[in-house]
Amino acid sequence: MGDLSALKDVLFPNAVGMVLDRLTEVDGVVVAEAHSAVPELRCPSCATCSRRVHSRYGRRLAEYPAGGRRVVVKLEVRRFFCNAPACGRRTFVEQVEGLTTRYARAGWFATAAATSWPPGSAKPRPTGPVRYGASLDSCARTGMPSSPA
């Protein structure tokens, strides 16, 4: 498909150090496959630099709209060793700055699309009852009632 770096800059302008490997379309959804090219990272606990890679795995970020199409990001991330003997954290996972955060399935793009509204206007409010689905296990952990009141 030619040079993907120009497309990366358009689709993911804030993603620092990310390389777009492949862009395909599957059933009307654009699939962007990418990885990080940052050679070393700092441990989030002790700030020691590390280049030692423990393992790699894929993350699938939530779909978001771009140019009238749905886009899914398949991101290969690395788990690094922390080399500091005094640090309690033995490994940590890289986050792509401007794209991912810890434990989040949606990147900045989906969060911004879901929570943005015109500047100066009041925040939108639900017009009817708001219901959140929860499993019985999560209700038991949080102390929430498992059935609606």
PDB file of N, CA and C in Angstrom, residues 15 30 74 147:
ATOM      1  N   ALA A  15       0.397   9.432  18.560  1.00  0.00           N
ATOM      2  CA  ALA A  15       1.073   8.191  18.956  1.00  0.00           C
ATOM      3  C   ALA A  15       2.576   8.320  18.728  1.00  0.00           C
ATOM      4  N   VAL A  30     -11.789  -1.176   9.096  1.00  0.00           N
ATOM      5  CA  VAL A  30     -10.375  -0.983   8.796  1.00  0.00           C
ATOM      6  C   VAL A  30      -9.569  -1.511   9.980  1.00  0.00           C
ATOM      7  N   LYS A  74      -4.831  -3.175  16.152  1.00  0.00           N
ATOM      8  CA  LYS A  74      -4.183  -4.362  16.715  1.00  0.00           C
ATOM      9  C   LYS A  74      -2.737  -3.972  16.962  1.00  0.00           C
ATOM     10  N   SER A 147     -29.496  -7.258  41.273  1.00  0.00           N
ATOM     11  CA  SER A 147     -30.705  -6.990  40.496  1.00  0.00           C
ATOM     12  C   SER A 147     -31.071  -5.520  40.655  1.00  0.00           C
TER      13      SER A 147
END
